mmCIF file of C-alpha atoms and ligand atoms in Angstrom:
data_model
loop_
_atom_site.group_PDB
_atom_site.id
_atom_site.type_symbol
_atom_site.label_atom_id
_atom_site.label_comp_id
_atom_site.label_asym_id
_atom_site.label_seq_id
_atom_site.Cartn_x
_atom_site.Cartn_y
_atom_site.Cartn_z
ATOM 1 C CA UNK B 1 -39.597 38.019 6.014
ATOM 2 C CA UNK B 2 -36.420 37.595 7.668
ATOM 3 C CA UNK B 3 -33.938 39.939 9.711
ATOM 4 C CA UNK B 4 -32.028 40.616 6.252
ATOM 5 C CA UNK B 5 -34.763 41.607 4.395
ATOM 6 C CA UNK B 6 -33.957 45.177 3.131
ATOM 7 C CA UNK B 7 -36.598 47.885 2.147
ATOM 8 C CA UNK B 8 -36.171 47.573 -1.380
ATOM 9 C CA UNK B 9 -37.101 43.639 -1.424
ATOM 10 C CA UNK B 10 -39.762 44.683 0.769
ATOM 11 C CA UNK B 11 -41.080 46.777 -1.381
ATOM 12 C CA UNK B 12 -40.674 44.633 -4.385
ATOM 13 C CA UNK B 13 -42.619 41.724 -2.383
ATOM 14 C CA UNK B 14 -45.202 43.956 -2.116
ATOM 15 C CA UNK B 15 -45.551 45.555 -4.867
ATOM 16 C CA UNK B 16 -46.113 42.384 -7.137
ATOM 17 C CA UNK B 17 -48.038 40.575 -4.858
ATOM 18 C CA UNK B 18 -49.799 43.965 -3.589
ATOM 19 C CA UNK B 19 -50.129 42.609 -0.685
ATOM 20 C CA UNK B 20 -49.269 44.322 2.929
ATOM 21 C CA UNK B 21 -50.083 44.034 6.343
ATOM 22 C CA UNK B 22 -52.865 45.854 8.669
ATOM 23 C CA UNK B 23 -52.000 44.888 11.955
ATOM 24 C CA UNK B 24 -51.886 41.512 11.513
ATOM 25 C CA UNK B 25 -54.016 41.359 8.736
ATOM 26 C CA UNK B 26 -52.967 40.873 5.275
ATOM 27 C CA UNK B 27 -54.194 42.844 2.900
ATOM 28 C CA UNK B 28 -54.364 44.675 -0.337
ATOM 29 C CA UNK B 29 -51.742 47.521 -0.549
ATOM 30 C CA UNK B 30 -54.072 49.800 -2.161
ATOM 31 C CA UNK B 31 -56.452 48.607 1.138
ATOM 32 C CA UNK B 32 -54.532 49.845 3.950
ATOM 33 C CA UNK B 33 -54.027 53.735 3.588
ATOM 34 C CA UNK B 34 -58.107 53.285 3.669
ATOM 35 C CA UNK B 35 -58.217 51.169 6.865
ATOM 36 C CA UNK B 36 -55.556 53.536 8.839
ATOM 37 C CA UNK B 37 -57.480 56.228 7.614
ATOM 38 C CA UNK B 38 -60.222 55.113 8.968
ATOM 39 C CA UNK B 39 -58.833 54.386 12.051
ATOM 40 C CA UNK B 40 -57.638 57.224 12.940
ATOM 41 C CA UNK B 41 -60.798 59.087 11.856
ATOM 42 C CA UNK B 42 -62.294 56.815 14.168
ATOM 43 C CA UNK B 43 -60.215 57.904 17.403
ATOM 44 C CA UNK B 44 -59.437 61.475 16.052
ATOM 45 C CA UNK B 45 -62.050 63.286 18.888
ATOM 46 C CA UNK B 46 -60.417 61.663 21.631
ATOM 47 C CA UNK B 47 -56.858 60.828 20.581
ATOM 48 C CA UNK B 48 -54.979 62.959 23.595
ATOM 49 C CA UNK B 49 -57.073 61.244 26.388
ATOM 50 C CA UNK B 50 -56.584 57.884 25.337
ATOM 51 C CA UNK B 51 -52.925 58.374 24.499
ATOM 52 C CA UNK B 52 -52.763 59.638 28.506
ATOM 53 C CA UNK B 53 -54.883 56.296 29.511
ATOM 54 C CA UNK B 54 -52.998 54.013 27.645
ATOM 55 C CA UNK B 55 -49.056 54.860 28.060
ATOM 56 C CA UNK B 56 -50.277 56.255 32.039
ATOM 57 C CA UNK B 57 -48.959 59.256 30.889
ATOM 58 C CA UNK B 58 -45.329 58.272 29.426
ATOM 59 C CA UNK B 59 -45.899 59.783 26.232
ATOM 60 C CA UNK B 60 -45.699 62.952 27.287
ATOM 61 C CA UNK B 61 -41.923 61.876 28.533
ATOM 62 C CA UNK B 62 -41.276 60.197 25.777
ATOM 63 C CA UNK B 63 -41.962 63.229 23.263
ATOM 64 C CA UNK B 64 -40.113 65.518 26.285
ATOM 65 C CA UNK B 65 -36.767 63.393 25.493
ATOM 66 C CA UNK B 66 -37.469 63.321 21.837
ATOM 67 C CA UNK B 67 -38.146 67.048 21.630
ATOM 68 C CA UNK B 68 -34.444 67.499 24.002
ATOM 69 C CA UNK B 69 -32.662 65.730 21.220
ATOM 70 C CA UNK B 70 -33.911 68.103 18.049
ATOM 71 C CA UNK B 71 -32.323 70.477 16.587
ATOM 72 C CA UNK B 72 -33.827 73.231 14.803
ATOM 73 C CA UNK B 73 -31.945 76.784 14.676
ATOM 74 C CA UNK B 74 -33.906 80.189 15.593
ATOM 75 C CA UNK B 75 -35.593 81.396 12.250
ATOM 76 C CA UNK B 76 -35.191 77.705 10.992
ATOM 77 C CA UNK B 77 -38.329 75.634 9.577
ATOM 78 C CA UNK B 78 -39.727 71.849 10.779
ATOM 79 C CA UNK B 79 -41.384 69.754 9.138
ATOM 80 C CA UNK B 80 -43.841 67.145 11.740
ATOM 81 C CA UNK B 81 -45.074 64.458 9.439
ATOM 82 C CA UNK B 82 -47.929 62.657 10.789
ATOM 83 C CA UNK B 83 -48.648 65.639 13.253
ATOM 84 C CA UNK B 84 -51.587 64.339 14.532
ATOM 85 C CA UNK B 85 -52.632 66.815 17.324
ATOM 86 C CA UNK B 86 -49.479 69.196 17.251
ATOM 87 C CA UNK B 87 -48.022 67.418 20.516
ATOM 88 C CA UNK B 88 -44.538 67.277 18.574
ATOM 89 C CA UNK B 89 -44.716 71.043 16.762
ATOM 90 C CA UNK B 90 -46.172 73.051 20.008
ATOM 91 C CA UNK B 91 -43.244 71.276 22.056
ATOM 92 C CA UNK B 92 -40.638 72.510 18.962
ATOM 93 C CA UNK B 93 -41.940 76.295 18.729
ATOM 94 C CA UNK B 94 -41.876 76.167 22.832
ATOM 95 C CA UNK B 95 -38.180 75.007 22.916
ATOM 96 C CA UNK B 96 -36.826 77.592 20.491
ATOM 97 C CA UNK B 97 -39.323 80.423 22.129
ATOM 98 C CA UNK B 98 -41.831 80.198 19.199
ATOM 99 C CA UNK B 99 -38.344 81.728 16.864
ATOM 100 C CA UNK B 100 -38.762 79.318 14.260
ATOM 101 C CA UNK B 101 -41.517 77.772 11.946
ATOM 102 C CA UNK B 102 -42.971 74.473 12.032
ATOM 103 C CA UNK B 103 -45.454 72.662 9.505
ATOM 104 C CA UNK B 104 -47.232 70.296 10.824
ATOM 105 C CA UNK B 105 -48.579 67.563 8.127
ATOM 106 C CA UNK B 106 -51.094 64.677 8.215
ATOM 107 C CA UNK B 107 -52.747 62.647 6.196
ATOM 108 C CA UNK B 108 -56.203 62.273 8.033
ATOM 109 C CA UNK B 109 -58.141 65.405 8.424
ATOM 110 C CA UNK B 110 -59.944 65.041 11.384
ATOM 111 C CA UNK B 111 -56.423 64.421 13.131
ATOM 112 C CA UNK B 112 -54.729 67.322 11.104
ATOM 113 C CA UNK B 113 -58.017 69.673 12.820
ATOM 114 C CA UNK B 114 -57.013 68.358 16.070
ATOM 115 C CA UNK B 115 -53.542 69.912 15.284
ATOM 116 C CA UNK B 116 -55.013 73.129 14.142
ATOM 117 C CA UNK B 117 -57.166 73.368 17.173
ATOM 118 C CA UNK B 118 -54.328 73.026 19.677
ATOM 119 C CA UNK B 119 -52.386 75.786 17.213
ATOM 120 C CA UNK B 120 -54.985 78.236 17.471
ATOM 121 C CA UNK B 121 -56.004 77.281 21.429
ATOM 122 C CA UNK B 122 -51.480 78.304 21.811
ATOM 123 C CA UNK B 123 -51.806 81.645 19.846
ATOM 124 C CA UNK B 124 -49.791 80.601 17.151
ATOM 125 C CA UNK B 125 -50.684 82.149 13.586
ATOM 126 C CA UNK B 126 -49.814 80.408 10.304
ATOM 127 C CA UNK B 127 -46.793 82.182 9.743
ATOM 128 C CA UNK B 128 -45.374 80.300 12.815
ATOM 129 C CA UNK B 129 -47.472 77.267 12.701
ATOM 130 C CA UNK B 130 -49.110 76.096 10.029
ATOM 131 C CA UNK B 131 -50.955 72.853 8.611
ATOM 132 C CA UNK B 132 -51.007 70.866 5.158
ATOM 133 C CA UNK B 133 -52.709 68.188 4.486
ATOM 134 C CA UNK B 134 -50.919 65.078 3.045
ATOM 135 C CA UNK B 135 -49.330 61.698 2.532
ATOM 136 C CA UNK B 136 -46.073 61.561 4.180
ATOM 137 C CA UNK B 137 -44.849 59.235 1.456
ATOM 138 C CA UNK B 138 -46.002 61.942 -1.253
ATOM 139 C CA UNK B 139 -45.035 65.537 0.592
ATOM 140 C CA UNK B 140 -46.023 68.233 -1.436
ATOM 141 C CA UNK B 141 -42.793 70.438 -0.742
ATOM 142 C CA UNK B 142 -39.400 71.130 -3.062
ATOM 143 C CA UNK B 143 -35.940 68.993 -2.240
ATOM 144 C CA UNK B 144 -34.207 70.651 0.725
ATOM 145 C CA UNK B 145 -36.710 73.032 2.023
ATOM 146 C CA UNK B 146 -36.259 71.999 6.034
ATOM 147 C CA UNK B 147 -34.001 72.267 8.703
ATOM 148 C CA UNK B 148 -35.657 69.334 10.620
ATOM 149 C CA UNK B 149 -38.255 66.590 10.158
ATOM 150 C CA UNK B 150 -39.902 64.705 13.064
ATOM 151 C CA UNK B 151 -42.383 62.125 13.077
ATOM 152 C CA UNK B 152 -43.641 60.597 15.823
ATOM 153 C CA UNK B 153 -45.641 57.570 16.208
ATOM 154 C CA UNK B 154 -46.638 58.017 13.010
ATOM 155 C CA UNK B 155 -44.263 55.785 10.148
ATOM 156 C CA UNK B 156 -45.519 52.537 11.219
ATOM 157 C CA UNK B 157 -48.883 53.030 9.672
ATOM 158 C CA UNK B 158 -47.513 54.240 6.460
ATOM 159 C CA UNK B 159 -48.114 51.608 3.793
ATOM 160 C CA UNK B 160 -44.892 52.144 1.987
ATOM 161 C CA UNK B 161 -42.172 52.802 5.027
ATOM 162 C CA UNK B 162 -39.041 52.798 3.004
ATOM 163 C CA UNK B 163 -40.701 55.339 0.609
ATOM 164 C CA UNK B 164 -41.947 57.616 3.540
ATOM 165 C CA UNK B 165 -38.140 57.574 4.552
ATOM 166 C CA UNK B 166 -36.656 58.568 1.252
ATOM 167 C CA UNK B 167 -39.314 61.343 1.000
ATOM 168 C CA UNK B 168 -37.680 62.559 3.784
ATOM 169 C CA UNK B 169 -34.442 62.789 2.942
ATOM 170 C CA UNK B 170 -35.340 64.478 -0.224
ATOM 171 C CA UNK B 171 -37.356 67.245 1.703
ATOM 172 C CA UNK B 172 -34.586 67.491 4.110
ATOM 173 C CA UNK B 173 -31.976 70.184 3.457
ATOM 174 C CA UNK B 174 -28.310 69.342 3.586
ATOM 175 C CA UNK B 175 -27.253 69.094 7.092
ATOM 176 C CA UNK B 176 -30.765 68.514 7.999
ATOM 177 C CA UNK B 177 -31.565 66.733 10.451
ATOM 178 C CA UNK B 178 -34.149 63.246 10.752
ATOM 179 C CA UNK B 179 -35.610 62.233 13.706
ATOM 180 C CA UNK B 180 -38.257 59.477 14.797
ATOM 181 C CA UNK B 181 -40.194 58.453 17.587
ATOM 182 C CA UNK B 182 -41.929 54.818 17.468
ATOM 183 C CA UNK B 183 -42.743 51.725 19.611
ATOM 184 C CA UNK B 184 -40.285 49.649 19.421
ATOM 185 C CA UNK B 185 -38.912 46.205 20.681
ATOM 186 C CA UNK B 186 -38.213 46.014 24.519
ATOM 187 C CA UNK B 187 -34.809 45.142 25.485
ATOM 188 C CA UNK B 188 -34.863 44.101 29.476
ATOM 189 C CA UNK B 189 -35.606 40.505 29.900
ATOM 190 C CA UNK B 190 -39.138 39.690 30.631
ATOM 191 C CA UNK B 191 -40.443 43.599 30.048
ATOM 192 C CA UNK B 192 -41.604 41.792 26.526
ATOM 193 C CA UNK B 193 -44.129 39.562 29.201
ATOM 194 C CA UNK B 194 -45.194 42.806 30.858
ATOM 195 C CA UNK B 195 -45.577 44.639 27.931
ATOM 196 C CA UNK B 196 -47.192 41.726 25.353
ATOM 197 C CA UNK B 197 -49.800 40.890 28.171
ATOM 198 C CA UNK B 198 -50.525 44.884 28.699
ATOM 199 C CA UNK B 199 -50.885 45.247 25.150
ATOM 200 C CA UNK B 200 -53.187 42.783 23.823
ATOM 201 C CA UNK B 201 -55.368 42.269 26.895
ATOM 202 C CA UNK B 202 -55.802 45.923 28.850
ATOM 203 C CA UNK B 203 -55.240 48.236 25.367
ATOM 204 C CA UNK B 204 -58.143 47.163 23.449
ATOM 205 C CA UNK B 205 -60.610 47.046 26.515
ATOM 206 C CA UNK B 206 -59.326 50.590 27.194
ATOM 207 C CA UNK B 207 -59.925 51.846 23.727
ATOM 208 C CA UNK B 208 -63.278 50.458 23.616
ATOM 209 C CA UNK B 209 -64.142 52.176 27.068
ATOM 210 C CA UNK B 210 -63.043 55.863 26.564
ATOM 211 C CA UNK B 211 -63.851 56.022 22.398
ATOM 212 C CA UNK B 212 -65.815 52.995 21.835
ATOM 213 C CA UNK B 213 -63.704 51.734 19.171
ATOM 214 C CA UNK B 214 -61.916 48.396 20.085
ATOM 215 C CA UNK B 215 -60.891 47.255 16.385
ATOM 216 C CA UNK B 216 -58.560 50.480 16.133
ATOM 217 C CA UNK B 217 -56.510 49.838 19.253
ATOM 218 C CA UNK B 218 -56.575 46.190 18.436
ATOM 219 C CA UNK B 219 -55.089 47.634 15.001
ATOM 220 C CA UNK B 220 -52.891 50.223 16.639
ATOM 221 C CA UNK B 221 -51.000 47.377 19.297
ATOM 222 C CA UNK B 222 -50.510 44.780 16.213
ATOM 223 C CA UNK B 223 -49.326 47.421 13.928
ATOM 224 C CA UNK B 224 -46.360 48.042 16.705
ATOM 225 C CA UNK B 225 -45.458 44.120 16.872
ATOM 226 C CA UNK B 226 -45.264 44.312 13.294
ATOM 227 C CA UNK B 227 -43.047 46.978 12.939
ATOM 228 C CA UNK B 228 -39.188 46.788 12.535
ATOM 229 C CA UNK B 229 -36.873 46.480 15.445
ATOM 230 C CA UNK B 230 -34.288 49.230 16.137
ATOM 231 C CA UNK B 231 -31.484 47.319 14.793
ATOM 232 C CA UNK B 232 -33.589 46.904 11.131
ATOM 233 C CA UNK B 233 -35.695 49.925 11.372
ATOM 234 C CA UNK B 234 -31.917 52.249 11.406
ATOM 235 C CA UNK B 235 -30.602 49.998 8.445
ATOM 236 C CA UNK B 236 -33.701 50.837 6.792
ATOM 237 C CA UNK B 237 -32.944 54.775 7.586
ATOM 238 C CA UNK B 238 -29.671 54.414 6.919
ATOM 239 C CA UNK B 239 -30.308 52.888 3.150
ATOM 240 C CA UNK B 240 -32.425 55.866 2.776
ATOM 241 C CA UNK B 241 -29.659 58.042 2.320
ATOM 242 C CA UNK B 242 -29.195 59.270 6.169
ATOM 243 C CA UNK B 243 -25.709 59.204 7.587
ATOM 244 C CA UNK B 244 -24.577 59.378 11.566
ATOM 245 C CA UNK B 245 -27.746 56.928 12.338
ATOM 246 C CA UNK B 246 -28.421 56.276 15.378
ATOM 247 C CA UNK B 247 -31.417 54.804 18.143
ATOM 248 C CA UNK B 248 -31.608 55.792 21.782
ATOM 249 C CA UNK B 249 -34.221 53.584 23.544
ATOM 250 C CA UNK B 250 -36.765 54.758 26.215
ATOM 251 C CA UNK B 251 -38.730 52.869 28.868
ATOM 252 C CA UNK B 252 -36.356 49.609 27.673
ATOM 253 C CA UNK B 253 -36.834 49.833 24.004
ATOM 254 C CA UNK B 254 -41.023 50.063 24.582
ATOM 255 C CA UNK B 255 -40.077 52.980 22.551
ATOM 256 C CA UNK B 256 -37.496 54.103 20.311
ATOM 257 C CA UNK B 257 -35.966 57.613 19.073
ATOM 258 C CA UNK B 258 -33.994 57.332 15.963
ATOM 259 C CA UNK B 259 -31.651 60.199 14.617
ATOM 260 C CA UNK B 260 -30.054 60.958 11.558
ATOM 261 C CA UNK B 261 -28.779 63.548 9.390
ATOM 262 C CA UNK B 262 -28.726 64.521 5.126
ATOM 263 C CA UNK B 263 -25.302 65.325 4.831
HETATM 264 N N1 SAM X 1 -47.473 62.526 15.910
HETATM 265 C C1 SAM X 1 -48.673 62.550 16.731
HETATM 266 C C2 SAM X 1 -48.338 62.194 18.154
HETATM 267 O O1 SAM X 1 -47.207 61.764 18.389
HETATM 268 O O2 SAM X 1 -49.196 62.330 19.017
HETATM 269 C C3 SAM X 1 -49.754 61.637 16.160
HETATM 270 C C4 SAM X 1 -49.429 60.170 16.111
HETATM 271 S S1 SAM X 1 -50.804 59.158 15.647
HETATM 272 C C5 SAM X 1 -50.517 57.678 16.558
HETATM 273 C C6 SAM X 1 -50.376 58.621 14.028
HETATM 274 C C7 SAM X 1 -50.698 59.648 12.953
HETATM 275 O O3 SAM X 1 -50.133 59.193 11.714
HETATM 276 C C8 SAM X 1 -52.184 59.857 12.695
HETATM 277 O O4 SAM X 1 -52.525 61.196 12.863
HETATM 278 C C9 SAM X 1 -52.368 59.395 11.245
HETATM 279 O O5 SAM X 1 -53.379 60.070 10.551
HETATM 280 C C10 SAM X 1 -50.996 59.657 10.685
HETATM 281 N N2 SAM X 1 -50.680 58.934 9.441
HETATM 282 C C11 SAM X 1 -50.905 57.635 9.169
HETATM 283 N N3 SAM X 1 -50.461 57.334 7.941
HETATM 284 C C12 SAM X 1 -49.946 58.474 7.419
HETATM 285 C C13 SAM X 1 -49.339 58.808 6.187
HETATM 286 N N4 SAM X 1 -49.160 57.899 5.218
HETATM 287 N N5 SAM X 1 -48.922 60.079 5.996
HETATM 288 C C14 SAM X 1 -49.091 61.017 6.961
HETATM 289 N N6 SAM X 1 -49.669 60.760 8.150
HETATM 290 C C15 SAM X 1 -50.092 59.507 8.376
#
């Protein structure tokens, strides 16, 4: 696969050889959605502490900035795709003074009860705050039903990106706004070194030591080489329909916030 390859040869690839990639893994496409399922089933009961082991904390700055950048209007409704444990939708509700409504979606339900946990353990009832169940590449809501969708961390495990994107779009209303939070590719000479020899030598050991699960973080740091960098991943947002694209990076491109709007 080269720099030029769009999403829609991408997805044709794949979908006659039905092949994709876990990590670094090749495998069936109907394979993976198991195998992330399972990996995040895996990590679900202690998700928040290793995410505060293994970034030493950043992620909390890194979803600060994101959450800066969104815009969602009082009595306006969000939509945080692969919610995970609310981190994204508590720091939404908080920013507008709880005057809006966020769903939170996931496709793993031991994750998605994580999120419902932290919603309860805030005070927030359903009517504010609420939780769905489902495939962020399938969303079970109508064209143009929110003011915002956020997903953080989250796309590069999808099996089908460019699909998950145009979902999006769809479920956005006009004037809606995209954003999305990922690793990404690190842009300051030699932070690549830093960050390669972090990654693949202190990330598994650390995943192994706090939730006894090594594979998944082994999974979790190829599954961020493997993904897009931020000049392909915006062409890929932008050929889902989005218009004003644009990336800001964080930490040197480690991560990656992506905007754009449904116009
Ligand atoms: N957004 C949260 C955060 O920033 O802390 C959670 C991120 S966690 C690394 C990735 C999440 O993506 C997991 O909860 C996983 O279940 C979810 N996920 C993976 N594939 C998905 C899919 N196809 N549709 C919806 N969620 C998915």
């Amino acid at each position: 696969m080269t720099e030029q390859t769009s999403p829609t040869s991408l997805q044709q690839k794949d979908s006659t050889s039905k092949q994709t990639h876990f990590g670094f893994e090749t495998v069936a496409a109907d394979e993976k959605a198991g195998k992330v399922m399972e990996v995040f089933s895996s990590v679900a009961y202690k998700y928040d502490i290793m995410n505060d082991a293994m970034s030493m904390g950043m992620h909390r700055l890194w979803k600060r900035a994101f959450i800066a950048k969104a815009v969602l209007p009082k009595g306006g409704v969000a939509l945080d795709v692969a919610a995970g444990s609310g981190d994204i939708a508590i720091g939404l509700l908080n920013k507008v003074n709880r005057e809006a409504r966020v769903v939170l979606t996931d496709l793993n339900g031991p994750m998605l009860q994580e999120g419902a946990r932290r919603i309860l353990d805030e005070g927030l009832l359903p009517a504010t705050a609420d939780c769905i169940q489902s495939d962020g590449t399938k969303l079970p809501f109508a064209d143009n039903s929110f003011d915002l969708l956020t997903v953080a961390f989250g796309i590069r495990n999808f099996v089908d990106v460019p699909a998950g994107l145009s979902e999006f779009y769809r479920v956005l209303k006009p004037g809606g706004q995209f954003m999305c939070l990922e690793f990404s590719k690190p842009v300051i000479p030699l932070l690549d070194v830093v960050y390669d020899a972090y990654s693949f030598n202190v990330i598994p050991k650390m995943g192994e030591m706090i939730t006894g699960d090594k594979d998944s973080y082994q999974y979790l740091v190829e599954s961020i080489r493997r993904f897009p960098d931020q000049a392909r991943f915006s062409k890929w947002i932008n050929q889902a329909g989005f218009s004003l694209v644009r990336h800001d990076n964080l930490t040197g491109g480690v991560v990656a916030m992506h905007r754009g709007y449904k116009l």
